[in-house]
mmCIF file of N, CA and C in Angstrom:
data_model
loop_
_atom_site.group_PDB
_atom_site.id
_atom_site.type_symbol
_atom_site.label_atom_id
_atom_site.label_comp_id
_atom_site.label_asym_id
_atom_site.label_seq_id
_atom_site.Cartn_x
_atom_site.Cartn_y
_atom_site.Cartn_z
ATOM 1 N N UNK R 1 50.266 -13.600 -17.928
ATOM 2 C CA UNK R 1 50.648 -14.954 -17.702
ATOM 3 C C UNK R 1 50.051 -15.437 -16.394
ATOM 4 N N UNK R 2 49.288 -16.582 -16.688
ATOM 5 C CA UNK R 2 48.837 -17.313 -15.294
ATOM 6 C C UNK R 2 49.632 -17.939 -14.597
ATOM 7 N N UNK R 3 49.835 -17.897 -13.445
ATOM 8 C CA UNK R 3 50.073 -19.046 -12.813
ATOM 9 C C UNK R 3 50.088 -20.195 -11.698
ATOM 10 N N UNK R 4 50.985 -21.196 -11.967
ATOM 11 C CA UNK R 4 50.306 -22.184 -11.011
ATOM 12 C C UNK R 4 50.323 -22.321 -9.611
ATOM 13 N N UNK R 5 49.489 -22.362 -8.813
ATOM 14 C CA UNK R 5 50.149 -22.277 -7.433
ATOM 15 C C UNK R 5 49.536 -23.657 -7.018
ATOM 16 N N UNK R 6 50.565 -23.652 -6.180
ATOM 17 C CA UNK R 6 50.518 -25.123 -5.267
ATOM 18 C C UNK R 6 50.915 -25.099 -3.708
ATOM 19 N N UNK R 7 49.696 -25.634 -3.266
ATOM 20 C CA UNK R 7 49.338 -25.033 -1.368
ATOM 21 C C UNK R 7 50.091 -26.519 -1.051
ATOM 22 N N UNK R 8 51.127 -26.092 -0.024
ATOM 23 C CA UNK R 8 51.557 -27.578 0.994
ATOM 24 C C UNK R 8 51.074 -28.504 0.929
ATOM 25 N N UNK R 9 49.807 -28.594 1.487
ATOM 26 C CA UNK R 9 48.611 -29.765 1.821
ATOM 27 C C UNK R 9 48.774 -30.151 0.623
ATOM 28 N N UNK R 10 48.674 -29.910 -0.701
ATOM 29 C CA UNK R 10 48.821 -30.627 -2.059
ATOM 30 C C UNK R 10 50.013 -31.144 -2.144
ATOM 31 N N UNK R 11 50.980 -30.328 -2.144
ATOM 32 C CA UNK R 11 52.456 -31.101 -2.585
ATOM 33 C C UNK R 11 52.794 -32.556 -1.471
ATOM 34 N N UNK R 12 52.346 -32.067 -0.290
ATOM 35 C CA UNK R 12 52.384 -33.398 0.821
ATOM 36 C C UNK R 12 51.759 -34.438 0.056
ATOM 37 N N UNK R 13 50.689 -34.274 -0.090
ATOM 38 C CA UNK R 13 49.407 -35.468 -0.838
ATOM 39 C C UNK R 13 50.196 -36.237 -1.880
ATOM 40 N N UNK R 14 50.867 -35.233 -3.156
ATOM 41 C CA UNK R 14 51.505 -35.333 -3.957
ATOM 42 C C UNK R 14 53.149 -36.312 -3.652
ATOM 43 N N UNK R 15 53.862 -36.144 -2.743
ATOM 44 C CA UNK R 15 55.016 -36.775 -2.185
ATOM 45 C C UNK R 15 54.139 -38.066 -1.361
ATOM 46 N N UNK R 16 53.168 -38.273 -0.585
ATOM 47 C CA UNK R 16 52.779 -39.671 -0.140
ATOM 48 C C UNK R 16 51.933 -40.941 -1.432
ATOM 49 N N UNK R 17 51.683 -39.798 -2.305
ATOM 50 C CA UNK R 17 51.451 -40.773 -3.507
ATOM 51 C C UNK R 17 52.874 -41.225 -3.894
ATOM 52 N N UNK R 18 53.495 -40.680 -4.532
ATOM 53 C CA UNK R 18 54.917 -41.191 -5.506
ATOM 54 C C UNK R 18 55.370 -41.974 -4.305
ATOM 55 N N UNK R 19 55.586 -41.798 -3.067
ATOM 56 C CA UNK R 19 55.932 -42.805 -2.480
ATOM 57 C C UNK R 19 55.281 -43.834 -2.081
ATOM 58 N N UNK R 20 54.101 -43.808 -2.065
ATOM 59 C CA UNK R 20 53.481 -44.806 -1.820
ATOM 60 C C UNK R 20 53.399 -45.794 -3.474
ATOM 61 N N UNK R 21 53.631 -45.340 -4.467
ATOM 62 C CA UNK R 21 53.917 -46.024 -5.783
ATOM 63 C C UNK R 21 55.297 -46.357 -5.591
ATOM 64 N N UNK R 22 56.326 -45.842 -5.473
ATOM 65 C CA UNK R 22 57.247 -46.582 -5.211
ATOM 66 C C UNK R 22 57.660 -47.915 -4.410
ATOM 67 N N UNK R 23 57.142 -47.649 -3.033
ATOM 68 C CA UNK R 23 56.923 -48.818 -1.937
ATOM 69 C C UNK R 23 55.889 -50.356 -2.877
ATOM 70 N N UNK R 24 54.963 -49.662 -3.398
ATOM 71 C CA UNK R 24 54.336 -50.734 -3.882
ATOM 72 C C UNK R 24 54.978 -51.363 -5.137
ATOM 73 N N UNK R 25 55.777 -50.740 -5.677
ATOM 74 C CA UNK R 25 56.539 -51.029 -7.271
ATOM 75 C C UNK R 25 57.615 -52.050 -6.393
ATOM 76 N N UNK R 26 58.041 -51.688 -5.549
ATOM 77 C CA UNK R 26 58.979 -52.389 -4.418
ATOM 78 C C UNK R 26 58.893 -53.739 -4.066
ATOM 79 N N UNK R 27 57.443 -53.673 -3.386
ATOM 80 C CA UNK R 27 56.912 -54.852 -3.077
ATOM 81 C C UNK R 27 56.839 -56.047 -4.196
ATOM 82 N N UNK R 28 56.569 -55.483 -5.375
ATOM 83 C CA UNK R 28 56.104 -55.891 -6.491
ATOM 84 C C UNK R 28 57.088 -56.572 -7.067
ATOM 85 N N UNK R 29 58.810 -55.744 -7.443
ATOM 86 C CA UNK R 29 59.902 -56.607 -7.599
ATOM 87 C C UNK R 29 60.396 -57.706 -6.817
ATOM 88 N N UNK R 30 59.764 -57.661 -5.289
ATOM 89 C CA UNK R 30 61.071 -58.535 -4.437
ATOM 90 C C UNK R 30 59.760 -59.710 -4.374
ATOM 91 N N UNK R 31 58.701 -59.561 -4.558
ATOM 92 C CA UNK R 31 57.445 -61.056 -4.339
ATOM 93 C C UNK R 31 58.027 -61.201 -5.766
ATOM 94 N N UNK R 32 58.348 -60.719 -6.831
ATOM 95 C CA UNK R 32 58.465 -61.251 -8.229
ATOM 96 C C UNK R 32 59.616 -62.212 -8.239
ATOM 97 N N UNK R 33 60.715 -61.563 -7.738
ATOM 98 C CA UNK R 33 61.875 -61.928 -7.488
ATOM 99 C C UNK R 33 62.307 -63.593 -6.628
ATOM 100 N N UNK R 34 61.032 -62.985 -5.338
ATOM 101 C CA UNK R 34 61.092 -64.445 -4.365
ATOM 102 C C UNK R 34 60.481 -65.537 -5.346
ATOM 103 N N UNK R 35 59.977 -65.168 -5.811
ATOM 104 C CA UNK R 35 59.239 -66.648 -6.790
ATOM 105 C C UNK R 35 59.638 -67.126 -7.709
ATOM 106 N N UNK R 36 60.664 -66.069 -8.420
ATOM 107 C CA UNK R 36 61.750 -66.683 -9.629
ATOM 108 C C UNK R 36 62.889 -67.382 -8.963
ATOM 109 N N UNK R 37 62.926 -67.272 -7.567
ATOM 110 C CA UNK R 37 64.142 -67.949 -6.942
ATOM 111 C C UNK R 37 63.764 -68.834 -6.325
ATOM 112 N N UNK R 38 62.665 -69.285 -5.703
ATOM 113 C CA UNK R 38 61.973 -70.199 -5.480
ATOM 114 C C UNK R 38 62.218 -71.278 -6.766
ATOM 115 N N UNK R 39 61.364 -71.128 -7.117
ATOM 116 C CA UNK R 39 61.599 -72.077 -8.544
ATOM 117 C C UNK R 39 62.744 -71.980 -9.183
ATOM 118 N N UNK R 40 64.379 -71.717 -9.028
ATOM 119 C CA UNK R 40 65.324 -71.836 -9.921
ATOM 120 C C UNK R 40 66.075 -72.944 -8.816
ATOM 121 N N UNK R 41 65.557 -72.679 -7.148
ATOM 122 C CA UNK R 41 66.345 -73.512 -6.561
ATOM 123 C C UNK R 41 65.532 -74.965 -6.444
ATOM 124 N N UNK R 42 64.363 -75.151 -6.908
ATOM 125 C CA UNK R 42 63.478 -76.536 -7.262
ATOM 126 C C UNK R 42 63.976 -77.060 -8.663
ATOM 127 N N UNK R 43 64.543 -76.353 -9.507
ATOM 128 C CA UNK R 43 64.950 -76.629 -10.710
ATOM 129 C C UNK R 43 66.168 -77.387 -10.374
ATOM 130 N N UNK R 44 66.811 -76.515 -10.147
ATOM 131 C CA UNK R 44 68.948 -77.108 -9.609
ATOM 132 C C UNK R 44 68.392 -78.530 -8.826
ATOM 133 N N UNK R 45 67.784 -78.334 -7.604
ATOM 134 C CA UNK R 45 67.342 -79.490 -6.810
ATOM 135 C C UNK R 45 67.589 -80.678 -7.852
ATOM 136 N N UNK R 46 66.540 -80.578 -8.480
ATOM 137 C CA UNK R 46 66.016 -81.339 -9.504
ATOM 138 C C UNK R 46 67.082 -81.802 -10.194
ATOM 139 N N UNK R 47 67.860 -81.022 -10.658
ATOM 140 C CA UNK R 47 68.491 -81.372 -12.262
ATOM 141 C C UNK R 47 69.919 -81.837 -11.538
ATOM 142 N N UNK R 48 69.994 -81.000 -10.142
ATOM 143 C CA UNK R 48 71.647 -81.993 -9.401
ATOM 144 C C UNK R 48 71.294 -83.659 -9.147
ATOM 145 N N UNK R 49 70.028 -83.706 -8.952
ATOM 146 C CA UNK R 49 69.832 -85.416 -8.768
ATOM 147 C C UNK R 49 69.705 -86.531 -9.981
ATOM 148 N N UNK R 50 69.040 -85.604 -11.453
ATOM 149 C CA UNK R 50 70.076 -86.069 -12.288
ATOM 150 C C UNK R 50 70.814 -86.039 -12.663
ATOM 151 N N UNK R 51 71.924 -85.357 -12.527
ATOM 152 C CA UNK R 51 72.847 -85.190 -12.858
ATOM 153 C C UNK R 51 73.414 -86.477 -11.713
ATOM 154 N N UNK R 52 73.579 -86.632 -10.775
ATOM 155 C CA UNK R 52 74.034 -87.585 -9.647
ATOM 156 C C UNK R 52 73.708 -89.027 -10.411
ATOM 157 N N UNK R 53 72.153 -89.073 -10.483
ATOM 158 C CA UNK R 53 72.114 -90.609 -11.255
ATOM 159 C C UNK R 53 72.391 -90.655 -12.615
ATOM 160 N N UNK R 54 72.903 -89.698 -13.621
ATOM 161 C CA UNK R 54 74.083 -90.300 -14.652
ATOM 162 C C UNK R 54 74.862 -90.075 -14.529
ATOM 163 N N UNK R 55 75.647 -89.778 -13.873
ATOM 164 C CA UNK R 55 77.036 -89.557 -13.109
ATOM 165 C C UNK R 55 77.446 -91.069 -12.613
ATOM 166 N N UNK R 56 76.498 -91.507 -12.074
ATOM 167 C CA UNK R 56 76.676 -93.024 -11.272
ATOM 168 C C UNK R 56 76.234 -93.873 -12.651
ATOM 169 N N UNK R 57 75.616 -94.076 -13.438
ATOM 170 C CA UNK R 57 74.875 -94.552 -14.721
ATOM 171 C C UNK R 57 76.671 -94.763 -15.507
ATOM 172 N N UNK R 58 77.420 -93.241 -15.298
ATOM 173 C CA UNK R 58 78.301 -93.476 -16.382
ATOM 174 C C UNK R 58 79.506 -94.164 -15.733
ATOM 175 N N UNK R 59 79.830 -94.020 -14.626
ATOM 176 C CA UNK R 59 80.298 -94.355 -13.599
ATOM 177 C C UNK R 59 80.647 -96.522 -13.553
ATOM 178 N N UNK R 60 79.000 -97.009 -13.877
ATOM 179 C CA UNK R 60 79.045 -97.730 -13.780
ATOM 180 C C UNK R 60 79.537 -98.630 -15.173
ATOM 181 N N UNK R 61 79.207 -97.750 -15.930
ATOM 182 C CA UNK R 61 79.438 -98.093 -18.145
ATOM 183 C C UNK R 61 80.893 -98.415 -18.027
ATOM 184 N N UNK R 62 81.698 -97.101 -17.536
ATOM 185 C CA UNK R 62 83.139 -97.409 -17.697
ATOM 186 C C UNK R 62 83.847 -98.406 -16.952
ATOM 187 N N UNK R 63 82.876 -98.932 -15.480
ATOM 188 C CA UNK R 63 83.545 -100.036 -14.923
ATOM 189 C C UNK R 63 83.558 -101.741 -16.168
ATOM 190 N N UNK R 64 82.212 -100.955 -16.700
ATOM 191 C CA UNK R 64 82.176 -102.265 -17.071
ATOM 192 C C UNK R 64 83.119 -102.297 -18.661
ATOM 193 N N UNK R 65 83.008 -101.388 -19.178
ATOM 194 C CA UNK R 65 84.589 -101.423 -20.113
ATOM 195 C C UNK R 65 85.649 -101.681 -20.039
ATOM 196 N N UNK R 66 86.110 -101.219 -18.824
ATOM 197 C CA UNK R 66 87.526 -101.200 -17.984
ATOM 198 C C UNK R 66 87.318 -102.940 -17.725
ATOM 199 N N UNK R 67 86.366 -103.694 -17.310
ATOM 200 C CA UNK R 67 86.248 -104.671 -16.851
ATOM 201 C C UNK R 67 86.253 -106.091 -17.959
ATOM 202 N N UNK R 68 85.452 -105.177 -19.293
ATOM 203 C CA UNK R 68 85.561 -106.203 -20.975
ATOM 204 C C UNK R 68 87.293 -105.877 -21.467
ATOM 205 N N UNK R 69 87.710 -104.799 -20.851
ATOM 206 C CA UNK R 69 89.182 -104.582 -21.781
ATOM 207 C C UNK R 69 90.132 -105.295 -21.229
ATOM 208 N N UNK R 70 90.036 -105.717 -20.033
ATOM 209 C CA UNK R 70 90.863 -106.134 -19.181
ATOM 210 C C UNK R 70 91.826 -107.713 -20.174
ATOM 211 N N UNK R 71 90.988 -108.371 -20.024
ATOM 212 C CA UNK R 71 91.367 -109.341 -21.050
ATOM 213 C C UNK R 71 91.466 -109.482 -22.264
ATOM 214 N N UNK R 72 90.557 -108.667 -22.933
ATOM 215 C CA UNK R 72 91.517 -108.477 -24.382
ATOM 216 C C UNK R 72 92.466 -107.853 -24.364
ATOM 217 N N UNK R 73 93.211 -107.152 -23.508
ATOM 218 C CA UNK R 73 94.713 -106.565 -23.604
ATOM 219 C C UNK R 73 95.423 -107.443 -23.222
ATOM 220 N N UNK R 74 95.366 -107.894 -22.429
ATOM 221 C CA UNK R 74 95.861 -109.434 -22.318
ATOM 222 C C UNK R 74 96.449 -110.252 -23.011
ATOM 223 N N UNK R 75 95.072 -110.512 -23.662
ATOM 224 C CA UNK R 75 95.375 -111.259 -25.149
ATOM 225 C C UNK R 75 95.787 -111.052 -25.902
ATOM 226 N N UNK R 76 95.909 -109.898 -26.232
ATOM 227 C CA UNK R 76 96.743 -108.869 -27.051
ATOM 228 C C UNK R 76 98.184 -108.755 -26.680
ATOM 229 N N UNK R 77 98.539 -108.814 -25.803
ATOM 230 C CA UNK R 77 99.651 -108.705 -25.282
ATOM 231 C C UNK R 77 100.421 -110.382 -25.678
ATOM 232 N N UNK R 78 99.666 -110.987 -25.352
ATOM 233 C CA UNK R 78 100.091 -112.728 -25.251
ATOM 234 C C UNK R 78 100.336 -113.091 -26.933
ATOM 235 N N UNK R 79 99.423 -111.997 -27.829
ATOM 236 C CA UNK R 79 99.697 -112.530 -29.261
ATOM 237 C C UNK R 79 100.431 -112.007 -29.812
ATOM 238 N N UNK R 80 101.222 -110.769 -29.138
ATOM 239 C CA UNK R 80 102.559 -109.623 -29.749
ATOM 240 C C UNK R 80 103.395 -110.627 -29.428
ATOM 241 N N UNK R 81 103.713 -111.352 -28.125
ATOM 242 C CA UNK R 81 104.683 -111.819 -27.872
ATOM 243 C C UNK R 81 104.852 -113.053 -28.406
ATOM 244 N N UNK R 82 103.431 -113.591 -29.253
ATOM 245 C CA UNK R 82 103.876 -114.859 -29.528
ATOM 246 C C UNK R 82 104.310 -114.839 -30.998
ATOM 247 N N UNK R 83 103.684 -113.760 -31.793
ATOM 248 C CA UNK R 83 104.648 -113.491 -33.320
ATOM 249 C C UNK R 83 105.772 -113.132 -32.715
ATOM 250 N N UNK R 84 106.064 -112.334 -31.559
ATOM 251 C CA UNK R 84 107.486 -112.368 -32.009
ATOM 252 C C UNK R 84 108.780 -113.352 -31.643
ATOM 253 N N UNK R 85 107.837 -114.465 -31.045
ATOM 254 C CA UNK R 85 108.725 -115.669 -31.330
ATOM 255 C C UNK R 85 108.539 -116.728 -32.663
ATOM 256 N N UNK R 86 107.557 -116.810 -32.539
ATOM 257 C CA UNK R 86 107.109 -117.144 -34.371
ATOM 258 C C UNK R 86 108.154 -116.549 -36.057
ATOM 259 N N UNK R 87 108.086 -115.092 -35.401
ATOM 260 C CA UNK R 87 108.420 -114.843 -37.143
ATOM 261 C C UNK R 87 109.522 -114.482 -36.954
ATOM 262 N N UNK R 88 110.891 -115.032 -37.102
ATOM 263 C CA UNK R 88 111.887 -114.301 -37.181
ATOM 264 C C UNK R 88 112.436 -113.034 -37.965
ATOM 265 N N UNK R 89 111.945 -112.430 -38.135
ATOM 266 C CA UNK R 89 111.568 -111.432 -39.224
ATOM 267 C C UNK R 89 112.944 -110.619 -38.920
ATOM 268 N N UNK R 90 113.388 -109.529 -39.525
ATOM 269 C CA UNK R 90 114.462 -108.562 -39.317
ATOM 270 C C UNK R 90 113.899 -107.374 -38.435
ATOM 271 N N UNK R 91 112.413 -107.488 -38.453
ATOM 272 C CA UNK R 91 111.410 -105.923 -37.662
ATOM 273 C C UNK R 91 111.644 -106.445 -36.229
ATOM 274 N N UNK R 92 111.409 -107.758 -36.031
ATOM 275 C CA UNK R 92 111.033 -108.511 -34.749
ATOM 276 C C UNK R 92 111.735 -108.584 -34.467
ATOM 277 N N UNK R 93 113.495 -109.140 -34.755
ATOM 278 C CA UNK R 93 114.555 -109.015 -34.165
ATOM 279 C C UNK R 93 115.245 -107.998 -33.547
ATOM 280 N N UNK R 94 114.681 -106.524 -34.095
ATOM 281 C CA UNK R 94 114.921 -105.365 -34.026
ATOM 282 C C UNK R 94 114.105 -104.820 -32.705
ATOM 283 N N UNK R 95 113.331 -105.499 -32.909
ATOM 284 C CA UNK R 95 112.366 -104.906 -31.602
ATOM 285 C C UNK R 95 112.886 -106.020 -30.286
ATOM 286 N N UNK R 96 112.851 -107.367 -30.607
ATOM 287 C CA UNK R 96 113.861 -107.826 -29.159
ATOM 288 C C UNK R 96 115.344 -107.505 -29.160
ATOM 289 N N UNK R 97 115.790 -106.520 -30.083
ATOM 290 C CA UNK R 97 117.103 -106.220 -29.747
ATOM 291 C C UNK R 97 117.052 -104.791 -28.582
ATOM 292 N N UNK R 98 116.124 -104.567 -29.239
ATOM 293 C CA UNK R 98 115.884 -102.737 -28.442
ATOM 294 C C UNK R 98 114.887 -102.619 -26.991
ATOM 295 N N UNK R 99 114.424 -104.013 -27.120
ATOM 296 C CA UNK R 99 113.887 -104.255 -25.670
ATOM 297 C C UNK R 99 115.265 -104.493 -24.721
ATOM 298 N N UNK R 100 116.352 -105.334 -25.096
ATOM 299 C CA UNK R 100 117.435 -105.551 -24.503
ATOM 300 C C UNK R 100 118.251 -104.155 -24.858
ATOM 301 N N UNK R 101 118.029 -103.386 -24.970
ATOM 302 C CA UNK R 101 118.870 -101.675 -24.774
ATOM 303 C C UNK R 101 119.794 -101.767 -25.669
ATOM 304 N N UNK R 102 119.911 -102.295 -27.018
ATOM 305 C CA UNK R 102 120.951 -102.137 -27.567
ATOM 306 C C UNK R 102 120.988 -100.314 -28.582
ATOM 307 N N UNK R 103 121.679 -99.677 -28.561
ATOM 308 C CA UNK R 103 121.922 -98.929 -29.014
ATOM 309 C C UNK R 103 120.835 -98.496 -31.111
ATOM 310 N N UNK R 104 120.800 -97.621 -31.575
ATOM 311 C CA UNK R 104 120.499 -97.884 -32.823
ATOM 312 C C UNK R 104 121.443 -98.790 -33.996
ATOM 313 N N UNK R 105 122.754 -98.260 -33.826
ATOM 314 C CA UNK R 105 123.560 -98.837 -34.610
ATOM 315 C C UNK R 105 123.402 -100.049 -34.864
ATOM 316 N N UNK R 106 123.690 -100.509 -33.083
ATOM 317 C CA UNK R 106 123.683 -101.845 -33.039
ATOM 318 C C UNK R 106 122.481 -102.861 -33.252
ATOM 319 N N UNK R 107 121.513 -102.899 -33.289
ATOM 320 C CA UNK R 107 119.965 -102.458 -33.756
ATOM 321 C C UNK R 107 120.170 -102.666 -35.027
ATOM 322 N N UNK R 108 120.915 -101.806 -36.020
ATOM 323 C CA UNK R 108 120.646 -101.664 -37.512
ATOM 324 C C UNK R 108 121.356 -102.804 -37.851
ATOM 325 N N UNK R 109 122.824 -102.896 -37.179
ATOM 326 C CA UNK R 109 124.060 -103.797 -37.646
ATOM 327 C C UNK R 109 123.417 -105.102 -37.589
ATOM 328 N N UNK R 110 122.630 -105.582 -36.469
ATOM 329 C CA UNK R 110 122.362 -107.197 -35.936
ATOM 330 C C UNK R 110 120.971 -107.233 -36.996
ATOM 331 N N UNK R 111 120.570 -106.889 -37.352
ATOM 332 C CA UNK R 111 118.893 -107.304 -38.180
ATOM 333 C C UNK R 111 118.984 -106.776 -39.765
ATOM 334 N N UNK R 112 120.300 -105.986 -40.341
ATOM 335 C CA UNK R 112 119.995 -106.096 -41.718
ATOM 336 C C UNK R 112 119.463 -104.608 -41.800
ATOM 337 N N UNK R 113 118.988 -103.830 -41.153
ATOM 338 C CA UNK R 113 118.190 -102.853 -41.356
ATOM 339 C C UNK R 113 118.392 -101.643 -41.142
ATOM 340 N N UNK R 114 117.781 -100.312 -41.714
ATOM 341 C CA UNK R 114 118.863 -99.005 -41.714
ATOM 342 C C UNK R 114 118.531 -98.752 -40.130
ATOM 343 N N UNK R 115 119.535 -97.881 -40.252
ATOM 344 C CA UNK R 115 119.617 -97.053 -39.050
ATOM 345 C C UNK R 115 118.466 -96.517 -38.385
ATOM 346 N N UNK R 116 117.838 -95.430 -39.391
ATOM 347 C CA UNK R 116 116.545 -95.220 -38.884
ATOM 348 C C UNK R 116 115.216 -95.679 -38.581
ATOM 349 N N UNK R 117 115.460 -96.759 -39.582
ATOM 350 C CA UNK R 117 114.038 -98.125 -39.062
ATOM 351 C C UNK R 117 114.623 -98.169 -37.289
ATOM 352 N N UNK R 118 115.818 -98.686 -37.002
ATOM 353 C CA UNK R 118 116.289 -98.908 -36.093
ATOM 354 C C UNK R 118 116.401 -97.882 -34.842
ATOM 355 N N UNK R 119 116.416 -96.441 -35.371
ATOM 356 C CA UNK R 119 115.904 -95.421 -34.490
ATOM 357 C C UNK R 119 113.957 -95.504 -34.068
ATOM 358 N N UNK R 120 113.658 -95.588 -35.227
ATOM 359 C CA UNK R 120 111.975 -95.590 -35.147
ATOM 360 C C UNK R 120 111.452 -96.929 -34.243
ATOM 361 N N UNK R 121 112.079 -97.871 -34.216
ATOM 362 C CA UNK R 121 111.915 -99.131 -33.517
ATOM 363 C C UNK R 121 111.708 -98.591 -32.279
ATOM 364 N N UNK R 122 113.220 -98.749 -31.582
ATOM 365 C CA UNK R 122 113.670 -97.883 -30.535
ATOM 366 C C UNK R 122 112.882 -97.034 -29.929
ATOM 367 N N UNK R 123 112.349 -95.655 -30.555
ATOM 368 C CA UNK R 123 111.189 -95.094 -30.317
ATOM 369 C C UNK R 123 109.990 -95.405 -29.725
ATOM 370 N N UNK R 124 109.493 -96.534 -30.682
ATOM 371 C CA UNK R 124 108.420 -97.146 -30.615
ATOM 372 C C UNK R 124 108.233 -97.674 -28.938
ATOM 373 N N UNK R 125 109.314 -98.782 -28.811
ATOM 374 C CA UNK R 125 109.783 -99.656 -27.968
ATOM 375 C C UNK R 125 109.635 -98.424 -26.555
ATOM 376 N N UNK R 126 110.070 -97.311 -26.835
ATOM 377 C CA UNK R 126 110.683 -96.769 -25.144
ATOM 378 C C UNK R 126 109.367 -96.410 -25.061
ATOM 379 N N UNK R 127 108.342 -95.689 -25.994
ATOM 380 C CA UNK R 127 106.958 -94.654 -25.640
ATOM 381 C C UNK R 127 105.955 -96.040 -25.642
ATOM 382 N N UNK R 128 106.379 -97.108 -25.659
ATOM 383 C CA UNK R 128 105.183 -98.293 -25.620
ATOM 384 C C UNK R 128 105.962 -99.028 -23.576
ATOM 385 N N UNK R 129 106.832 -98.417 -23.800
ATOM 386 C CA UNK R 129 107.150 -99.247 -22.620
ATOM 387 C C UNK R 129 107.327 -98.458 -21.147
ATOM 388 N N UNK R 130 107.017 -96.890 -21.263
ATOM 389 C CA UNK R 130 107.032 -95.426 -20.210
ATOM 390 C C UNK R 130 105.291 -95.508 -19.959
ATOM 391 N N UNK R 131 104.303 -96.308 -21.285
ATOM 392 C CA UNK R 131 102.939 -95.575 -20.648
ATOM 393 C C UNK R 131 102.573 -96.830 -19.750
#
């Protein structure tokens, strides 16, 4: 059986190569690295400033909704109140009875109408009048 021998001076040679491939594999990840981060923070740059001008874009849409709704609720409001002086109806009486806090019963007793129309009114009336 032969075998291999290996003199110092070689194995040294041998250990400043692998390290010297390593150091350079080194170099190689962190310049790779600096340049993928380079460019991810030109990207964000980028994409936070649009994001800023439709942010302000949407910013400005909803003023102006908030600003068209304004008066049709209004109006809306002005035409609930004016059927319910208009129609004397048994629903409408029920609903200005329960704006004035009257109880369900009393609700059902004064307009003709069951109890539970007169609960559901009621209902209606308190979750339209808390938002």
């Amino acid at each position: 059986m032969s075998a291999i021998v290996i003199s110092w001076t070689q194995l040294i040679v041998l250990a400043v190569v692998l390290v010297a491939v390593y150091v350079a594999e080194g170099l190689w990840f962190a310049n790779r690295m600096n340049r993928r981060s380079s460019t991810d923070v030109k990207v964000q740059n980028g994409s936070h400033e649009l994001m800023r001008q439709e942010l302000n874009a949407l910013r400005k849409e909803v003023q102006q909704i908030k600003s068209g709704l304004t008066p049709v609720s209004i109006g809306v409001h002005h035409q609930e109140s004016a059927k319910l002086t208009e129609e004397p109806s048994a629903y409408n009486q029920a609903i200005v009875l329960a704006r004035q806090g009257l109880d369900p019963a009393a609700v059902a007793a004064g307009c003709g109408i069951s109890r539970g129309e007169a609960e559901l009114i009621i209902a209606l009336y308190r979750s339209t009048r808390s938002s």
